[in-house]
XYZ file of C-alpha atoms in Angstrom:
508
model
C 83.817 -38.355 5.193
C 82.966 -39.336 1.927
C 79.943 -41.753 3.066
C 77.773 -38.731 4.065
C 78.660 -36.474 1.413
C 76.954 -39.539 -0.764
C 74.276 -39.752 1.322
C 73.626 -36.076 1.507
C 73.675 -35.822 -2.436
C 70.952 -39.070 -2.272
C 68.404 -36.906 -0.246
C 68.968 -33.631 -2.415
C 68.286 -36.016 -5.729
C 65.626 -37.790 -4.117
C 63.812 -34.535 -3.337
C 63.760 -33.533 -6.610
C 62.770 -36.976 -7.953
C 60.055 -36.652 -4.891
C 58.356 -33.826 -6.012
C 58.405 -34.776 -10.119
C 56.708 -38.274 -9.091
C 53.915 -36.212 -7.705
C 52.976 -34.649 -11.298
C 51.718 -38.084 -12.385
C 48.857 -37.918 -9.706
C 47.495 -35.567 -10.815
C 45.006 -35.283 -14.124
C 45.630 -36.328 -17.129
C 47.913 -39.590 -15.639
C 45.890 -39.665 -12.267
C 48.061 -41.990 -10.572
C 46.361 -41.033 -7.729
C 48.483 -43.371 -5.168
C 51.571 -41.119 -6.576
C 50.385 -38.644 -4.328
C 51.150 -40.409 -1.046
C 54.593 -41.999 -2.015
C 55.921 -38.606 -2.728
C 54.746 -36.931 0.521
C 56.196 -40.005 1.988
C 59.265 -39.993 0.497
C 59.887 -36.384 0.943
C 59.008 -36.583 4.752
C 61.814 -39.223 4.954
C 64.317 -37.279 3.281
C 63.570 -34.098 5.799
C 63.956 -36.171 8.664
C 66.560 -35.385 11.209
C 68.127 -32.643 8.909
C 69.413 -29.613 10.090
C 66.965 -26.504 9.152
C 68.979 -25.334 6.713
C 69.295 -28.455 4.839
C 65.354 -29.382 5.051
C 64.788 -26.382 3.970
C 67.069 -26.863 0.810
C 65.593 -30.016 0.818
C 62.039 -28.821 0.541
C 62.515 -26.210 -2.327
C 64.190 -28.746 -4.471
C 60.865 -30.826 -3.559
C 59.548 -28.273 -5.104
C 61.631 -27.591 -8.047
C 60.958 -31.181 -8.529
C 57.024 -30.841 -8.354
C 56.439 -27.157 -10.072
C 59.301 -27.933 -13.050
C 56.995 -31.227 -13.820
C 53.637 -30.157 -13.017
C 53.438 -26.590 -14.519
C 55.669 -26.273 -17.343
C 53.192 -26.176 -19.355
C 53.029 -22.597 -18.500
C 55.929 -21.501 -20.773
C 53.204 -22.123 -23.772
C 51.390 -18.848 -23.384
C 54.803 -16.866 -22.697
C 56.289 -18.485 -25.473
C 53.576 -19.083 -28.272
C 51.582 -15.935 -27.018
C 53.625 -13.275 -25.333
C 56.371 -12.852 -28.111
C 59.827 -13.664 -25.456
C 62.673 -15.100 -26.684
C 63.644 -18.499 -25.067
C 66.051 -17.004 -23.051
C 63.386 -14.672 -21.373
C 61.021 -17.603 -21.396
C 63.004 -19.691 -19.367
C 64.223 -16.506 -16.939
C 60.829 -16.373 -16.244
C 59.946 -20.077 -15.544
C 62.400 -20.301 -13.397
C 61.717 -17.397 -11.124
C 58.002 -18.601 -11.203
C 59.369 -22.291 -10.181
C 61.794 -20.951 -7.607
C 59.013 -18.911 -6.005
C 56.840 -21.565 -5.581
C 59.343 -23.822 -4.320
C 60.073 -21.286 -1.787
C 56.876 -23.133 0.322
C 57.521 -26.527 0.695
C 61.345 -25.018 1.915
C 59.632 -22.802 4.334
C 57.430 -26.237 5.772
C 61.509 -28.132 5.442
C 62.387 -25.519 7.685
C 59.830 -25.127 10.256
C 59.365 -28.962 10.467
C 62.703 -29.360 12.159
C 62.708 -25.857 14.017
C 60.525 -27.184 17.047
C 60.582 -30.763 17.026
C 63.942 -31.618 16.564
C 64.860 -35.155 17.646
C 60.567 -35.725 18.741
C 60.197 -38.012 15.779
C 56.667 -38.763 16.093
C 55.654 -35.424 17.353
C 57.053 -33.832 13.596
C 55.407 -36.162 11.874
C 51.860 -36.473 13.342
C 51.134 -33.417 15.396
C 53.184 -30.084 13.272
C 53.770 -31.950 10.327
C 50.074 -31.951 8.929
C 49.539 -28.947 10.087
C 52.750 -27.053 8.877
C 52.035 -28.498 5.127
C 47.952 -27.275 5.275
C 49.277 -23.430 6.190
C 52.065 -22.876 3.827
C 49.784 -24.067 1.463
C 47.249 -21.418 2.488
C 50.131 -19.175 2.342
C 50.711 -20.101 -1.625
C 47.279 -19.659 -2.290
C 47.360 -16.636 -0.710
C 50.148 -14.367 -1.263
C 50.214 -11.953 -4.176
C 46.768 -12.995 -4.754
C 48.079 -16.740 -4.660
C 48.410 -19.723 -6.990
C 46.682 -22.774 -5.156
C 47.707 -24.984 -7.747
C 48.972 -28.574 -7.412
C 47.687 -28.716 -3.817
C 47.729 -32.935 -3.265
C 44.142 -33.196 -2.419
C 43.326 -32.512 -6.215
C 45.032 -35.473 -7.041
C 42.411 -37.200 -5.174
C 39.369 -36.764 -7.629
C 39.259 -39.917 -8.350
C 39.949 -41.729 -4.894
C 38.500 -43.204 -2.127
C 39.712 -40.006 -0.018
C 37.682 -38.121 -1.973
C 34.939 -38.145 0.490
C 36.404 -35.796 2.264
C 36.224 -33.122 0.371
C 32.093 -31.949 0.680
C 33.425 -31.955 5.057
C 36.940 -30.303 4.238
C 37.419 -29.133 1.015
C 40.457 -30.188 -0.816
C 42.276 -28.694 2.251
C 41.189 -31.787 4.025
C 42.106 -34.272 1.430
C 45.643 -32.879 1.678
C 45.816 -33.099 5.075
C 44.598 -36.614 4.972
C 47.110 -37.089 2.955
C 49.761 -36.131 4.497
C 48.888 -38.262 8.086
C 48.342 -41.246 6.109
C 51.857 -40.672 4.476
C 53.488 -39.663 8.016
C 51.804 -42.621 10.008
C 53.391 -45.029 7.484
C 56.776 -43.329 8.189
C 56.527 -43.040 12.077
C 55.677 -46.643 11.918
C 58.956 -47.668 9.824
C 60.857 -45.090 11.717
C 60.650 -45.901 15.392
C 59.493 -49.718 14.156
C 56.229 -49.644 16.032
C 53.241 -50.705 14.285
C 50.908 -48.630 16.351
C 51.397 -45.551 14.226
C 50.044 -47.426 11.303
C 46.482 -47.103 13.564
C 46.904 -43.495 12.092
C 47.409 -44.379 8.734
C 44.529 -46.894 8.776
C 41.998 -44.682 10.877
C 42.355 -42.287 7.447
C 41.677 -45.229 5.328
C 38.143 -46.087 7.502
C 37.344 -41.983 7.701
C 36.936 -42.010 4.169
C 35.220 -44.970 4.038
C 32.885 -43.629 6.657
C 32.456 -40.105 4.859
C 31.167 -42.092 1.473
C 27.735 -42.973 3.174
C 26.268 -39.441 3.810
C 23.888 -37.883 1.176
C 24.798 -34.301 1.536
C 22.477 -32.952 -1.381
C 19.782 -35.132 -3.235
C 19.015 -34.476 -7.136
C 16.054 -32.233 -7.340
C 14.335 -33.060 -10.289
C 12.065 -29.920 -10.540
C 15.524 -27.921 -11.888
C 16.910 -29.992 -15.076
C 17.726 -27.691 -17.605
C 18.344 -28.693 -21.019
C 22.112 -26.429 -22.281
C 24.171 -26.231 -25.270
C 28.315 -25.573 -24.353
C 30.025 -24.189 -27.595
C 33.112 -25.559 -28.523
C 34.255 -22.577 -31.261
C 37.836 -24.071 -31.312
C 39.387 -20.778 -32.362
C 42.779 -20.946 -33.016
C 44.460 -18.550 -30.299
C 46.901 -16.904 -32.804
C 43.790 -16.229 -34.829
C 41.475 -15.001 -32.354
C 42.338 -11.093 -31.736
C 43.384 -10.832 -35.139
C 41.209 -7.952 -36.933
C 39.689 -10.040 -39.392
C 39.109 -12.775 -37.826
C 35.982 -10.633 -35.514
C 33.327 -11.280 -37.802
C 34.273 -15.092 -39.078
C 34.885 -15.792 -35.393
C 31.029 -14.487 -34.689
C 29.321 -15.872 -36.976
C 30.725 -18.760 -36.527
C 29.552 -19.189 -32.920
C 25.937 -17.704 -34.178
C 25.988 -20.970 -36.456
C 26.083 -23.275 -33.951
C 23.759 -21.380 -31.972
C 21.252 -21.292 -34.740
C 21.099 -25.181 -34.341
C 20.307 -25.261 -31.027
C 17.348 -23.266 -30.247
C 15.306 -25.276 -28.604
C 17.595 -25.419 -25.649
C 17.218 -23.699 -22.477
C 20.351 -22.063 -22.127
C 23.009 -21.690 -24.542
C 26.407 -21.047 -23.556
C 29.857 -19.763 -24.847
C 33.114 -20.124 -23.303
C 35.602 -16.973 -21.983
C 35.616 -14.150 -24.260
C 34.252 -15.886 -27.079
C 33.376 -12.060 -28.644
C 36.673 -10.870 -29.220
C 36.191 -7.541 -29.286
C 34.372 -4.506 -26.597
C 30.882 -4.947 -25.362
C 30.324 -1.033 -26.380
C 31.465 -1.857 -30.059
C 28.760 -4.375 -30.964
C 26.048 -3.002 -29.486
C 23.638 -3.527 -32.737
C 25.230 -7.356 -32.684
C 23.873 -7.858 -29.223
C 20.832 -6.303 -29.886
C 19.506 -8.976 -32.130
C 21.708 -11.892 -30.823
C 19.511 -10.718 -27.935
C 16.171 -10.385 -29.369
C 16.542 -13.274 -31.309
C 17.212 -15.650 -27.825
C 13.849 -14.257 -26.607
C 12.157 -14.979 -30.014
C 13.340 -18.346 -29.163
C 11.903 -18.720 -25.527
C 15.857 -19.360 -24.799
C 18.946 -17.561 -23.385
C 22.567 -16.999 -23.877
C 25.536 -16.561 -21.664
C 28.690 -15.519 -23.279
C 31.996 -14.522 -22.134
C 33.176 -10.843 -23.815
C 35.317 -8.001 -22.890
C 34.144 -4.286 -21.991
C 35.150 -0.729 -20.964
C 33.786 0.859 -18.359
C 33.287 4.819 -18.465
C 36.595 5.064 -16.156
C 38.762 3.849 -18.978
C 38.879 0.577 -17.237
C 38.665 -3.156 -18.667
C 37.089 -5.574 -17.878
C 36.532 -10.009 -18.560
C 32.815 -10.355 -18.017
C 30.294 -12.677 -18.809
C 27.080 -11.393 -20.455
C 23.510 -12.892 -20.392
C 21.452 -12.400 -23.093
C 17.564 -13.584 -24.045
C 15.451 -14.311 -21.901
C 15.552 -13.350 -18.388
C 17.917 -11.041 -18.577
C 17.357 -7.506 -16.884
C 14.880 -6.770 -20.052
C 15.802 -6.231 -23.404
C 19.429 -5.390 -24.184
C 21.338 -2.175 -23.695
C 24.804 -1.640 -22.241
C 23.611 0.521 -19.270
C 21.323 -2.659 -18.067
C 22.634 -5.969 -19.258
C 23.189 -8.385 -16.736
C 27.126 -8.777 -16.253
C 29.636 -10.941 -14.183
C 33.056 -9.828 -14.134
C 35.938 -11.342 -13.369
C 37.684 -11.272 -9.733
C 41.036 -13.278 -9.743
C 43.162 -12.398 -12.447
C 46.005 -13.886 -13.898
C 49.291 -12.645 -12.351
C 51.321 -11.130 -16.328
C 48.131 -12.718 -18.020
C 45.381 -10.505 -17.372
C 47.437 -8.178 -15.018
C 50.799 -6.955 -14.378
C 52.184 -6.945 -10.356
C 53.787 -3.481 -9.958
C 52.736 -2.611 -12.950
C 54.366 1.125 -12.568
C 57.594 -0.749 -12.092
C 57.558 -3.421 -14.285
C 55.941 -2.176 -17.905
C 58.944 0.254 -18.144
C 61.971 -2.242 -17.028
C 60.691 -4.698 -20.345
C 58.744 -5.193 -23.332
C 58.149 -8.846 -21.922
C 55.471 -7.305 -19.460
C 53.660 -6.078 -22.058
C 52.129 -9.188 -22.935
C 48.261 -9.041 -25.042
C 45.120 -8.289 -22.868
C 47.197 -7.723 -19.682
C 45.489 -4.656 -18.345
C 42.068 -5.624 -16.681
C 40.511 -4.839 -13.410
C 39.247 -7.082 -11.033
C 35.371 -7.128 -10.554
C 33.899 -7.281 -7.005
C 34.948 -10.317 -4.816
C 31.467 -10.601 -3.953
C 28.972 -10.468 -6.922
C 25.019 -11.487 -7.403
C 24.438 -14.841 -9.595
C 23.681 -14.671 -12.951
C 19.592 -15.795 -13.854
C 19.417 -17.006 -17.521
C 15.538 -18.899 -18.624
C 14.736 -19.516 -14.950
C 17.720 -20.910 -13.709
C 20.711 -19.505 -11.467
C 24.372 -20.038 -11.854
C 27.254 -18.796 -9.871
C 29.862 -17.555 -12.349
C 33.827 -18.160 -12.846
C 35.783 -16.998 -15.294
C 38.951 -19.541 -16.089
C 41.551 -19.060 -13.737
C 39.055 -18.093 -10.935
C 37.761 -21.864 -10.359
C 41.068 -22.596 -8.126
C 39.761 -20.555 -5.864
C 38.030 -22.690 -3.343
C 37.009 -19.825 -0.999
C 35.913 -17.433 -3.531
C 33.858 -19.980 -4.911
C 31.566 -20.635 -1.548
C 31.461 -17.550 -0.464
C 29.594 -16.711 -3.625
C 27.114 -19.549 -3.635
C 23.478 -18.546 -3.210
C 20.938 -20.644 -1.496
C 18.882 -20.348 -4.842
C 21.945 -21.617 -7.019
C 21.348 -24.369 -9.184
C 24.708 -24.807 -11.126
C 28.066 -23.517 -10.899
C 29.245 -22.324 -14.573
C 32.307 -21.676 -15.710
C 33.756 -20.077 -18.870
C 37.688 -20.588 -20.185
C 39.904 -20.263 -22.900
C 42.478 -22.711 -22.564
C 44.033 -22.219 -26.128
C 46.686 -20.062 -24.340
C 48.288 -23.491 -23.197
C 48.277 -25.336 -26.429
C 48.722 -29.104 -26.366
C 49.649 -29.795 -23.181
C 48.953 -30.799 -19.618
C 47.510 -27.765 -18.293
C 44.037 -28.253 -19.010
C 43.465 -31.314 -17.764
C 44.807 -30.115 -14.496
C 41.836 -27.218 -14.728
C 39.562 -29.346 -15.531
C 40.232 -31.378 -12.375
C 39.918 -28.338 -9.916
C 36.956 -27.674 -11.471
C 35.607 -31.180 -10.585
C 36.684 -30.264 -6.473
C 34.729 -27.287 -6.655
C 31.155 -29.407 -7.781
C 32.400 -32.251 -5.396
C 32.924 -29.641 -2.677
C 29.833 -27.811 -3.000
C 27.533 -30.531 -3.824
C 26.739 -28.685 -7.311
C 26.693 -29.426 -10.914
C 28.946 -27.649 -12.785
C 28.977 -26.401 -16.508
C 31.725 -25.722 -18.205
C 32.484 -24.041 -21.533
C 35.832 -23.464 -23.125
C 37.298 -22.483 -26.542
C 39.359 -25.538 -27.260
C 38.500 -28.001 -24.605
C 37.844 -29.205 -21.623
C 33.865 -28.810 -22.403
C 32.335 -30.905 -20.086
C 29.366 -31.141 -17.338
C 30.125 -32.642 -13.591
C 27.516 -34.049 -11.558
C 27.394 -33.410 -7.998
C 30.059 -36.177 -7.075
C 33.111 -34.023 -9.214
C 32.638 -36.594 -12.168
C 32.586 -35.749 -15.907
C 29.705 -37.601 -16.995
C 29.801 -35.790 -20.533
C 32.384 -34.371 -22.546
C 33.782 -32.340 -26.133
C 36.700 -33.951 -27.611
C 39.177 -31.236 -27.239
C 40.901 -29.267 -30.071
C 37.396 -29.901 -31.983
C 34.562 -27.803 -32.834
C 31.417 -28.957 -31.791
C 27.742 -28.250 -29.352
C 27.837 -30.745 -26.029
C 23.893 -30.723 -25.496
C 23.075 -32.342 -22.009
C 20.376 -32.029 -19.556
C 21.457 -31.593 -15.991
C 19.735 -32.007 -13.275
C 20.300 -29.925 -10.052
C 20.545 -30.347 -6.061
C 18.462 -29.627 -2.864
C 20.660 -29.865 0.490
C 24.270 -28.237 1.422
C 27.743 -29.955 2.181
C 29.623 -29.543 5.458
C 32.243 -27.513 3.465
C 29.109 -25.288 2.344
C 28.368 -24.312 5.886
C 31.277 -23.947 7.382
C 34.255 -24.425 5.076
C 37.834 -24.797 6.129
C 37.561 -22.926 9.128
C 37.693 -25.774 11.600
C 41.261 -26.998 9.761
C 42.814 -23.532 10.227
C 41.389 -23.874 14.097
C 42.993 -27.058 14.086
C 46.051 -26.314 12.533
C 46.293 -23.086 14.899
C 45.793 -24.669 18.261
C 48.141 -27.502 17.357
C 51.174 -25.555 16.473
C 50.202 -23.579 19.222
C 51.135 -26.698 21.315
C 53.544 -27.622 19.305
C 55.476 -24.293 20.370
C 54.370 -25.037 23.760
C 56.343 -28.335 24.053
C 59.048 -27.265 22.259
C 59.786 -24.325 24.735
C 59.146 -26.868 27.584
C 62.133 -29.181 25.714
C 64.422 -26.406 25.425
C 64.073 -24.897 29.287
C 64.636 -28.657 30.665
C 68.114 -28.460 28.609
């Protein structure tokens, strides 16, 4: 008796270590080959299991993977929203434990119908289990697609996939070539290693087509702004005006550019109280034959707020006044951040839900681009870049760059930017854009086409990251049709998979 009660407390251990050896694949470390050693490992560990147990199995994979890979999360609740640790760590670990609540749901479901049909869990459900409750945590309560495996892949030879698939298809390459290695071992037949290897030569195969070709008549010559505000400074009173004139500054000493950008609410204060400011901020873009794009705050006539980003200068809808300035505002917002889930509930129950600026309004899912000097750019405010689907189905055929603004001083020193930085890199490798991206304290950088940084800002630094960018003609796979035909996919094979499973059970 005591043999499997040691082996039992291996697996739960080696679940956990499963899912924290995953963090390193991801950006900053981008051990990229971590990726498909943890999948693997976990797989073994759920093999043969009861449901219950996989399914205990698969949240403390995810304890393992979320207590690693986000903790840097406790920074803003900690530094920012004024909680005591106690209440900082209550609410880590109910945001851990709810995300770990997927990968137990896949534990579960991969041995409900394939018990004992080793080959069939691994290479037919499997893949397919792991790409929907995914979609189901990127989903639900407005979701939180981060860590999904394929972004660990920015940097790899499966990254091909991604302008056909999306980072949905990296993941589920992922997960076959981690499951044909195991079937392989498992039932000691090399032929499922054809599976693992037919991934390897897919990729290989997806590197060759040109999906979108520079197009040199749209190279536009911008200016990111690095203001490096201190976040415990920035909604302080009297910090408006030094804050302003700061960016103004730098601004000053970059005319000549085409576009001049700031990151996320880099104006910390309401669009309708600096109306004179933007005026001649305004004005004095157009002097310049130049524009700006800036991320500030405003209040509708409802009462309502509202993140938006604001062009100013030249080609904007005319000269500036509130009624008519050209606007973006945000969609996705951040879950206690920027909004609070049950809000009538929750603000009463605690002072901890009342954390600063957590009482916007989402804009429109579904929002024109923003034209600044000529060019067009499809917008995203911080957190919205993880959204894959949101992203596309906002592209234009007359976009030339995908922009986004963020202020990732909320997360201090720590891992969590580099992580954002990478999903922003799928989104231009996905959609066969550029993207520019401005932020407060760093990650300031501009990705070509292929989801690499090819320029940079230092982060924590003040500083202007001047770069001409050249845009794209053409459209990815991924552009036309998106992840459609892996939800098709993943449909009609669980389908079957049900099918064979009741087929099993009436032959008992």
């Amino acid at each position: 008796m005591n043999k499997p009660q040691f082996i039992s407390a291996g697996r739960w251990l080696l679940a956990v270590l499963a899912g924290a050896l995953a963090t390193p694949s991801f950006a900053p470390y981008n051990y990229w080959l971590l990726a498909p050693i943890s999948i693997f490992i976990f797989l073994w560990t759920i093999l043969n299991q009861t449901r219950k147990h996989s399914a205990w199995l698969g949240f403390l994979y995810g304890c393992g993977l979320f207590g690693t890979g986000i903790f840097w999360v406790h920074v803003s609740i900690d530094s920012f929203g004024g909680m005591p640790m106690i209440a900082n760590i209550f609410v880590m670990s109910l945001l851990i434990g709810y995300l770990a609540l997927y990968p137990a749901l896949f534990g579960w479901l991969f041995n409900r119908f394939n018990q004992g049909k080793i080959v069939r869990q691994l290479l037919l459900s499997g893949p397919a289990l792991w790409l929907v409750t995914d979609w189901l945590r990127g989903w639900v309560f407005t979701g939180f697609p981060w860590l999904w495996m394929g972004y660990s892949q920015i940097s790899s030879p499966l990254k091909h996939f991604a302008p056909i698939f999306g980072v949905e298809g990296i993941t589920l390459a992922l997960v076959f070539f981690s499951a044909g290695i195991l079937a392989a071992l498992h039932k000691k037949q090399a032929k499922w290693l054809l599976v693992s290897i037919a991934v390897v030569l897919l990729s290989w195969a997806a590197s060759y087509p040109q999906w979108v070709k520079p197009n040199p008549k749209k190279i536009i010559d911008v200016a990111l702004i690095q203001g490096n505000i201190p976040q415990e400074a920035k909604w302080e009173p009297d910090q408006l005006w030094p804050t302003i004139f700061k960016y103004v500054e730098l601004t000053q000493k970059n005319w000549d550019a085409n576009v001049i950008v700031w990151p996320e609410a880099a104006i910390p204060a309401l669009e309708s109280h600096l109306t004179p400011f933007l005026e001649n901020l305004d004005e004095a873009a157009r002097k310049h034959n130049t524009s700006i794009i800036t991320g500030i705050l405003d209040q509708k006539p409802d009462g309502k707020y509202y993140n938006n980003i604001l062009v100013l200068g030249k080609d904007s809808n005319g000269p500036y006044t509130p009624e008519h300035s050209e606007q973006y505002s945000k969609h996705h917002l951040v879950p206690f951040g920027e909004y609070v889930p049950f809000e009538d509930i929750l603000r009463p129950l605690a002072p901890l839900f009342n954390l600063p600026m957590s009482s916007f309004s989402p804009g429109p899912y579904i929002q024109p681009n923003l034209k600044a000097n000529g060019f067009h750019f499809e917008p995203a405010l911080c957190y919205e870049i993880i959204f894959g689907s949101q992203i596309r189905a906002n592209l234009r055929d007359t976009t030339d760059y995908l922009l986004t603004l963020s202020n990732d001083a909320w997360f201090g020193k720590s891992i969590g930017p580099d992580q954002h930085m990478e999903i922003a890199q799928m989104r231009a490798l996905e959609l066969g854009k550029p993207l520019i991206r401005d932020t407060n304290t760093g990650i300031t950088a501009i990705v070509n086409a292929q989801g690499e940084i090819v320029k940079r800002l230092p982060q924590y630094e003040t500083g202007v990251l001047r770069a001409k960018v050249e845009g794209t003609t053409g459209k990815t796979p991924y552009v036309i049709w998106g992840t459609w035909p892996l939800y098709i996919y993943s449909f009609l094979v669980l389908l079957l998979s049900w099918i064979l499973f009741r087929r099993q059970k009436n032959k008992k």
